[in-house]
Every structure is written in structure tokens, then in C-alpha cells.
Amino acid sequence: MTRRIFEELVDSIAENGEILKQQVCCETNSLLGSCLADLCRMDEETSKARLAVIDASKRLIHLVTGPYDLFYDMMSEVFQVGVICEVEPEMFGHTPLLVLCVYDPVATRSCMWNLNIIFPVASKIYEGLKVDPTASDNTRCAASLELGFQDYVKATTRSVYYSSLHTVRGFNWSSIQTVVDIGGSSGHVSMALAEAHPHLHCIVEDLPDVISGGRETLRPTYADKIEYLAHSFFEPQPVATADCFLLRFILHNWSDEDVCRIIANLSQIYRSLCDPASIVRYMDCRMLALFGGHERTKNDIVALVQGVDRRLVWESCTQPEGSVASFLALQCI
Ligand SMILES: C[S@@+](CC[C@H](N)C(=O)[O-])C[C@H]1O[C@@H](n2cnc3c(N)ncnc32)[C@H](O)[C@@H]1O
């Protein structure tokens, strides 16, 4: 179909162009202006041929260049992004932003992050708002729906390897009165501890939003056993009288430098850690890919801790059977 129209247009231009050519040849140069429209003695046949050439040429341009209006609409969308602009009518050029992206690797990566991560996630905002119109539940936000990150976390924490029962059973809690559950989230580990060891007083520390969520949902049975404290582990530890600081799945997504800052903010440390096993190596890779952090062996931790405070000395390491993590006990001498 397109081929037939193309051939008809080319033939029409050739045929009518021939008629125009004859007229042009009859004119003396002095009478011919800057274009054929200026032909002074144009008879009816020539006039028709001229209009036919104009019409066929326009249609041929559209056929060869594609639907220009649609193309222009699409370009107008691209203008909004700010990387291409219309330098002059129908002439497109790069903006300084695009030039920056070409020469600055940080700007390029930032654009790629937006294109690969943010834009696909943002496309799920509508679905997220349909299930959670207040947009207050991060398990149903666009990122969770698109990337399934919360499901991944849920599935991991549900597995037996990560069970809080290992924390409950794997350590001799009888000598401890007060435990600070650093980065304790909504307090699920403290609840398991309080249930199994009723003498324990647990203080759950986490970021303010997490703490207010935990406080609101705490069951009355735990009211006198668990308290909540909004605190960042990058600030000096406010609870000076605790017997034990529990850091469960806290250090592994931070760099050595950050881990040193976290440790330096504590006066005594008890840290659960496992010896390298295949599951830990797997976790190690995930921490590296997601946060630039990594899992640490007993020796890694001891070296880090000693670098921060030489009074903190290695006491014991026990790995509850079936647990991915171990208890690493360090004592302040
Ligand atoms: C991987 S979760 C571990 C939760 C809990 N300890 C467990 O074992 O299931 C890490 C926790 O650290 C908290 N967190 C992140 N940055 C923090 C900070 N600067 N200060 C205190 N808590 C923080 C997060 O809100 C989250 O609850």
C-alpha cells in the first residue's frame, strides 16, 4: 500500500514537473523570479501541474519522514525531561543538562538510578495509593509493590535461620537484668525475650518513626517489661545502666567506619555473630550489593572493637544450633 502511494506520488511529481519544466524553458531568465510561483504567463495546465507538484511533494515528505506531528508531540514530552530542547523551530539540540550527564559520571549514574529504579517504582504509586490511601504503610508503598522488598524481608525473617528464638535460647540471660535492644525495630525480639525470661527489662531503641509505631502496637502484657526509646545508634548511648546491649542484624549493613562509630557510642557490647558458613557468605554478598556493607567474622569484630576501645575484650562466642548468628560476648575490663 505504502509502496503504491509512494510510486504514485513520485510519478505525479515527475509528470507534472515535466509540464512545469517546459514552461520554465519558454520563459526568459529576466522574467523568471526567485520561484516558480512568479511565472508570469502561467496557463491553466501549468497552474494545475504546479499545484499537483506541491500537493504530491507535501505528501511525499510526510511519507518519507513519518508522522511529523506525532514525532513533535513525542519530542515535546522529551523537552519536559530537560535533556533536549528546540533550538529554533523544528531544530532540536542538547541542553546543558545532557552535556553534564555525558561528561560527569556521577550525574550519569544519578540519571541511570532514576531511569532504572525510581521511574519504574514511581509508576506503581497509583497502585500503592489504591491499597493504602494514607501512604503511611511502607509495606504497601510503590517500592514495596514494584520491588517486593518488604516481602523479601518478611520471608527472610520468617525463616528458621533468622528466628528470634535463637536469641532467646542461645545466651545465658539469667545474669542480665536490663537489655537495650539497639535498632530493635518494633520490639519483636524484645517481646520474645520478655516472654521467655520474665525477669528481663527490655529497652527497645530505634529511629523515632519506628519507635512510635512499636509503642502504639505494644500488647498490654508487655507494658511493664518493654519500654521504647527513640535513639539513633550514631549518637552517644543514653542508657548508661544497662547490663547488655543487643545488636541483632544491625552492623552488617554498615561500613567498617560506621560500625566503629556505632560501637564507639556504646559502653559495653554484646554482639551476635556467626562464623562464616555458606548462608553467611550469601548474606555477605547481599549486604555488599544492597548497602556496601558486609558480614564480619569473630576476628573482624574483635579487631574493630579493639580499635575503638582496648578495654573491650573478647569473652566468648557461641552459635546456637541451627542459628545463622552467634553470640559474641565482649566484656569491658
Ligand atoms: C535489620 S533491622 C534489625 C531489627 C532487629 N534488631 C532484628 O533483629 O530483627 C535494622 C533496624 O535498625 C534500625 N535503624 C536504622 N538506622 C538506625 C539508627 N541510626 N539508629 C537506630 N536504629 C536504626 C532500623 O529502623 C531497623 O529497625
Coordinates of C-alpha atoms and ligand atoms in Angstrom, one line a residue:
M1 CA 0.0 0.0 0.0
T2 CA 2.7 2.5 1.1
R3 CA 4.8 1.4 -1.9
R4 CA 1.9 2.1 -4.3
I5 CA 1.2 5.5 -2.8
F6 CA 5.0 6.3 -2.9
E7 CA 5.2 5.3 -6.6
E8 CA 2.1 7.4 -7.5
L9 CA 3.5 10.5 -5.8
V10 CA 6.9 10.1 -7.4
D11 CA 5.2 9.6 -10.8
S12 CA 2.9 12.6 -10.3
I13 CA 5.9 14.8 -9.4
A14 CA 7.8 13.6 -12.4
E15 CA 4.8 14.0 -14.8
N16 CA 3.7 17.5 -13.6
G17 CA 7.3 18.5 -13.1
E18 CA 7.8 17.9 -16.8
I19 CA 5.0 20.3 -17.7
L20 CA 6.5 23.0 -15.4
K21 CA 9.9 22.4 -16.9
Q22 CA 8.6 23.2 -20.4
Q23 CA 7.0 26.4 -19.1
V24 CA 10.2 27.4 -17.4
C25 CA 12.2 26.8 -20.6
C26 CA 9.9 29.1 -22.5
E27 CA 10.5 32.0 -20.1
T28 CA 13.4 34.3 -20.5
N29 CA 15.6 34.5 -17.3
S30 CA 14.7 38.1 -16.8
L31 CA 11.0 37.3 -16.4
L32 CA 11.6 34.4 -14.0
G33 CA 11.6 35.4 -10.4
S34 CA 13.0 33.6 -7.4
C35 CA 10.5 30.7 -7.6
L36 CA 8.1 29.1 -10.0
A37 CA 5.1 30.9 -8.4
D38 CA 6.4 34.0 -10.0
L39 CA 5.9 32.6 -13.6
C40 CA 4.0 35.4 -15.2
R41 CA 2.3 33.6 -18.1
M42 CA 1.0 30.5 -16.4
D43 CA -1.7 28.9 -18.3
E44 CA -4.3 26.6 -16.7
E45 CA -2.5 23.4 -17.4
T46 CA 0.8 24.7 -15.9
S47 CA -1.1 26.1 -12.9
K48 CA -2.7 22.7 -12.3
A49 CA 0.7 21.0 -12.7
R50 CA 2.3 23.3 -10.2
L51 CA -0.4 22.6 -7.6
A52 CA -0.1 18.9 -8.3
V53 CA 3.7 19.0 -7.7
I54 CA 3.1 21.0 -4.5
D55 CA 0.5 18.5 -3.2
A56 CA 2.5 15.4 -4.1
S57 CA 5.7 16.8 -2.7
K58 CA 4.0 17.6 0.7
R59 CA 2.5 14.1 0.8
L60 CA 5.8 12.6 -0.2
I61 CA 7.6 14.5 2.6
H62 CA 5.1 13.1 5.2
L63 CA 5.5 9.6 3.8
V64 CA 9.3 9.7 3.9
T65 CA 9.8 11.5 7.2
G66 CA 7.0 9.7 9.1
P67 CA 4.1 11.3 11.0
Y68 CA 5.8 14.6 11.9
D69 CA 3.0 15.8 14.3
L70 CA 3.3 12.7 16.4
F71 CA 7.1 13.0 16.4
Y72 CA 6.8 16.6 17.5
D73 CA 4.4 15.6 20.3
M74 CA 6.8 13.0 21.5
M75 CA 9.7 15.5 21.4
S76 CA 7.6 17.9 23.4
E77 CA 7.4 15.2 26.1
V78 CA 11.2 14.8 26.0
F79 CA 11.6 18.6 26.4
Q80 CA 10.0 18.3 29.8
V81 CA 12.8 16.0 31.0
G82 CA 15.2 18.8 30.2
V83 CA 17.8 16.9 28.1
I84 CA 16.7 18.0 24.6
C85 CA 15.4 21.4 23.6
E86 CA 14.1 23.1 20.4
V87 CA 16.9 25.4 19.4
E88 CA 14.9 27.0 16.7
P89 CA 11.6 25.9 15.1
E90 CA 12.0 22.2 14.1
M91 CA 15.6 22.1 15.0
F92 CA 16.5 20.1 18.2
G93 CA 19.6 20.3 20.3
H94 CA 21.1 19.1 23.6
T95 CA 20.6 21.0 26.8
P96 CA 23.5 21.7 29.2
L97 CA 22.0 19.0 31.5
L98 CA 22.5 16.4 28.8
V99 CA 26.1 17.6 28.2
L100 CA 26.7 17.4 32.0
C101 CA 25.4 13.8 32.0
V102 CA 27.7 12.9 29.2
Y103 CA 30.8 14.3 30.9
D104 CA 30.1 13.8 34.7
P105 CA 29.9 10.1 35.7
V106 CA 28.1 11.0 39.0
A107 CA 25.4 12.8 37.1
T108 CA 25.1 9.9 34.6
R109 CA 24.7 7.4 37.5
S110 CA 22.1 9.6 39.1
C111 CA 20.2 9.7 35.8
M112 CA 20.5 5.9 35.4
W113 CA 19.3 5.4 39.0
N114 CA 16.2 7.5 38.2
L115 CA 15.6 5.6 34.9
N116 CA 16.2 2.1 36.2
I117 CA 14.9 2.3 39.8
I118 CA 12.9 5.4 40.6
F119 CA 10.8 5.7 37.4
P120 CA 9.7 2.0 37.4
V121 CA 8.9 2.3 41.1
A122 CA 7.1 5.6 40.7
S123 CA 4.9 4.0 38.1
K124 CA 3.4 2.0 41.0
I125 CA 2.4 5.0 43.1
Y126 CA -1.2 4.8 41.9
E127 CA -1.5 1.1 42.8
G128 CA 0.1 1.8 46.2
L129 CA -2.4 4.6 46.9
K130 CA -5.3 2.4 45.9
V131 CA -4.4 -0.1 48.7
D132 CA -3.1 2.5 51.2
P133 CA -4.7 5.9 50.5
T134 CA -2.9 7.5 53.5
A135 CA 0.5 6.3 52.2
S136 CA 1.6 5.6 55.7
D137 CA 2.4 1.9 55.4
N138 CA 5.8 1.3 53.8
T139 CA 5.0 -2.4 53.2
R140 CA 2.4 -1.2 50.6
C141 CA 4.2 1.8 49.1
A142 CA 5.2 1.9 45.4
A143 CA 8.7 0.5 46.1
S144 CA 7.3 -2.5 48.0
L145 CA 4.8 -3.3 45.3
E146 CA 7.3 -2.9 42.5
L147 CA 10.4 -4.4 44.1
G148 CA 8.8 -6.7 46.7
F149 CA 11.5 -5.6 49.2
Q150 CA 9.2 -5.9 52.2
D151 CA 8.2 -9.4 51.1
Y152 CA 11.8 -10.3 50.8
V153 CA 12.5 -9.1 54.3
K154 CA 9.4 -10.8 55.7
A155 CA 10.3 -14.1 54.0
T156 CA 13.9 -13.9 55.3
T157 CA 12.8 -13.1 58.9
R158 CA 10.2 -15.9 58.9
S159 CA 12.9 -18.5 58.1
V160 CA 14.1 -20.7 60.9
Y161 CA 17.7 -19.4 60.4
Y162 CA 16.7 -15.9 61.5
S163 CA 14.3 -16.9 64.3
S164 CA 14.4 -14.7 67.3
L165 CA 14.2 -17.9 69.4
H166 CA 17.9 -18.3 68.7
T167 CA 18.4 -15.1 70.6
V168 CA 16.1 -16.2 73.3
R169 CA 17.7 -19.6 73.9
G170 CA 21.3 -19.1 72.7
F171 CA 22.5 -16.9 75.6
N172 CA 22.5 -17.2 79.3
W173 CA 20.1 -14.3 80.1
S174 CA 19.9 -15.2 83.8
S175 CA 22.7 -12.8 84.8
I176 CA 21.1 -9.9 82.8
Q177 CA 18.6 -7.5 84.2
T178 CA 18.3 -4.8 81.7
V179 CA 19.0 -5.3 78.0
V180 CA 19.0 -2.5 75.4
D181 CA 17.7 -3.8 72.1
I182 CA 19.6 -1.5 69.7
G183 CA 17.8 -1.0 66.4
G184 CA 15.2 -3.3 67.9
S185 CA 12.6 -2.3 65.3
S186 CA 9.0 -2.7 66.6
G187 CA 10.4 -4.8 69.5
H188 CA 9.7 -8.3 68.2
V189 CA 12.9 -9.7 69.6
S190 CA 12.4 -8.0 73.0
M191 CA 8.9 -9.4 73.2
A192 CA 10.3 -12.9 72.6
L193 CA 13.0 -12.3 75.2
A194 CA 10.5 -10.9 77.8
E195 CA 8.2 -13.8 77.2
A196 CA 10.9 -16.5 77.8
H197 CA 12.8 -14.6 80.5
P198 CA 10.2 -12.7 82.6
H199 CA 12.9 -11.1 84.8
L200 CA 14.3 -9.1 81.9
H201 CA 13.6 -5.4 81.4
C202 CA 14.0 -4.6 77.7
I203 CA 14.6 -1.1 76.2
V204 CA 14.0 -1.0 72.5
E205 CA 15.9 1.7 70.7
D206 CA 15.2 2.7 67.1
L207 CA 14.5 5.7 64.9
P208 CA 11.6 7.9 66.0
D209 CA 9.0 6.7 63.5
V210 CA 9.8 3.1 64.2
I211 CA 9.6 3.6 67.9
S212 CA 6.2 5.4 67.8
G213 CA 4.8 2.6 65.7
G214 CA 6.1 0.0 68.1
R215 CA 4.8 1.8 71.2
E216 CA 1.3 2.1 69.6
T217 CA 1.1 -1.6 68.8
L218 CA 2.6 -3.0 72.0
R219 CA 0.3 -5.5 73.7
P220 CA -0.6 -4.6 77.3
T221 CA 1.1 -7.9 78.6
Y222 CA 4.5 -6.4 77.7
A223 CA 3.7 -2.9 79.1
D224 CA 5.8 -3.3 82.3
K225 CA 8.6 -5.3 80.6
I226 CA 9.3 -3.3 77.5
E227 CA 9.9 0.3 77.0
Y228 CA 10.7 2.3 73.9
L229 CA 13.3 4.9 73.3
A230 CA 13.8 6.9 70.1
H231 CA 17.5 7.0 69.6
S232 CA 20.0 6.8 66.7
F233 CA 22.9 4.5 67.3
F234 CA 25.1 7.2 65.7
E235 CA 24.5 9.3 68.8
P236 CA 26.0 8.6 72.3
Q237 CA 24.1 5.8 74.1
P238 CA 21.7 7.4 76.6
V239 CA 21.2 4.3 78.7
A240 CA 24.2 4.0 80.9
T241 CA 23.0 1.5 83.4
A242 CA 22.1 -1.5 81.1
D243 CA 23.8 -4.9 81.7
C244 CA 23.7 -5.8 78.0
F245 CA 23.4 -4.1 74.6
L246 CA 21.9 -6.3 71.9
L247 CA 22.8 -5.5 68.3
R248 CA 20.9 -8.1 66.2
F249 CA 21.3 -7.7 62.5
I250 CA 22.4 -4.1 63.0
L251 CA 26.1 -3.9 62.0
H252 CA 26.0 -6.0 58.8
N253 CA 24.6 -3.3 56.5
W254 CA 27.1 -0.6 57.6
S255 CA 30.7 0.0 56.5
D256 CA 33.6 -0.5 59.0
E257 CA 33.8 3.2 59.5
D258 CA 30.1 3.4 60.5
V259 CA 30.4 0.2 62.6
C260 CA 33.2 1.9 64.6
R261 CA 31.0 4.9 65.2
I262 CA 28.2 2.7 66.4
I263 CA 30.5 0.8 68.7
A264 CA 32.1 4.0 70.0
N265 CA 28.7 5.1 71.2
L266 CA 28.4 2.1 73.5
S267 CA 29.9 1.5 76.9
Q268 CA 29.6 -2.3 76.8
I269 CA 28.9 -4.5 73.8
Y270 CA 27.3 -7.9 73.2
R271 CA 27.1 -8.7 69.5
S272 CA 25.6 -11.8 67.9
L273 CA 27.7 -13.0 65.0
C274 CA 28.1 -16.3 63.2
D275 CA 31.2 -18.0 61.8
P276 CA 31.4 -17.9 58.1
A277 CA 29.1 -20.5 56.6
S278 CA 27.5 -20.7 53.2
I279 CA 24.4 -18.8 54.3
V280 CA 26.5 -16.1 55.7
R281 CA 28.5 -15.8 52.5
Y282 CA 25.2 -15.4 50.7
M283 CA 24.2 -12.7 53.2
D284 CA 27.6 -11.1 52.8
C285 CA 27.0 -10.7 49.0
R286 CA 23.6 -9.2 49.6
M287 CA 24.9 -6.7 52.1
L288 CA 27.6 -5.7 49.7
A289 CA 25.2 -5.3 46.8
L290 CA 22.5 -3.5 48.8
F291 CA 24.4 -1.3 51.2
G292 CA 28.1 -1.6 50.5
G293 CA 28.4 -3.4 53.9
H294 CA 29.4 -7.0 54.7
E295 CA 29.2 -9.7 57.3
R296 CA 32.0 -9.9 59.8
T297 CA 33.8 -12.8 61.4
K298 CA 34.5 -13.0 65.1
N299 CA 38.1 -11.7 64.4
D300 CA 36.8 -8.9 62.3
I301 CA 34.5 -7.7 65.0
V302 CA 37.1 -8.1 67.8
A303 CA 39.6 -6.1 65.7
L304 CA 37.1 -3.4 65.1
V305 CA 36.0 -3.2 68.7
Q306 CA 39.6 -3.2 69.9
G307 CA 40.4 -0.4 67.5
V308 CA 37.7 1.7 69.1
D309 CA 38.3 0.8 72.8
R310 CA 41.0 -1.5 74.0
R311 CA 39.1 -2.1 77.3
L312 CA 36.5 -4.2 75.4
V313 CA 37.9 -7.7 75.3
W314 CA 36.7 -10.9 73.8
E315 CA 35.0 -13.2 76.2
S316 CA 33.1 -16.0 74.3
C317 CA 31.4 -16.9 71.1
T318 CA 28.5 -19.4 71.0
Q319 CA 26.4 -20.3 68.0
P320 CA 23.0 -21.8 68.9
E321 CA 22.4 -25.0 66.9
G322 CA 20.5 -24.1 63.7
S323 CA 21.1 -20.4 64.0
V324 CA 22.8 -18.3 61.4
A325 CA 24.1 -16.0 64.0
S326 CA 26.3 -16.4 67.1
F327 CA 26.6 -14.7 70.3
L328 CA 29.8 -12.8 70.6
A329 CA 30.3 -11.6 74.1
L330 CA 32.8 -8.9 74.8
Q331 CA 33.5 -7.5 78.3
C332 CA 34.6 -4.1 79.4
I333 CA 37.6 -4.6 81.7
Ligands
LIG1 C1 17.7 -5.1 60.0 S1 16.7 -4.3 61.2 C2 17.0 -5.3 62.6 C3 15.9 -5.3 63.5 C4 16.0 -6.2 64.8 N1 17.2 -5.8 65.5 C5 16.0 -7.6 64.4 O1 17.0 -8.3 64.8 O2 15.1 -8.1 63.7 C6 17.7 -2.8 61.5 C7 17.0 -1.8 62.4 O3 17.9 -0.7 62.6 C8 17.1 0.4 62.7 N2 18.0 1.6 62.4 C9 18.5 2.0 61.2 N3 19.2 3.1 61.4 C10 19.2 3.4 62.8 C11 19.8 4.4 63.6 N4 20.6 5.3 63.1 N5 19.6 4.3 64.9 C12 18.8 3.3 65.4 N6 18.2 2.4 64.7 C13 18.4 2.4 63.4 C14 16.1 0.2 61.6 O4 15.0 1.1 61.8 C15 15.7 -1.2 61.8 O5 14.7 -1.4 62.7

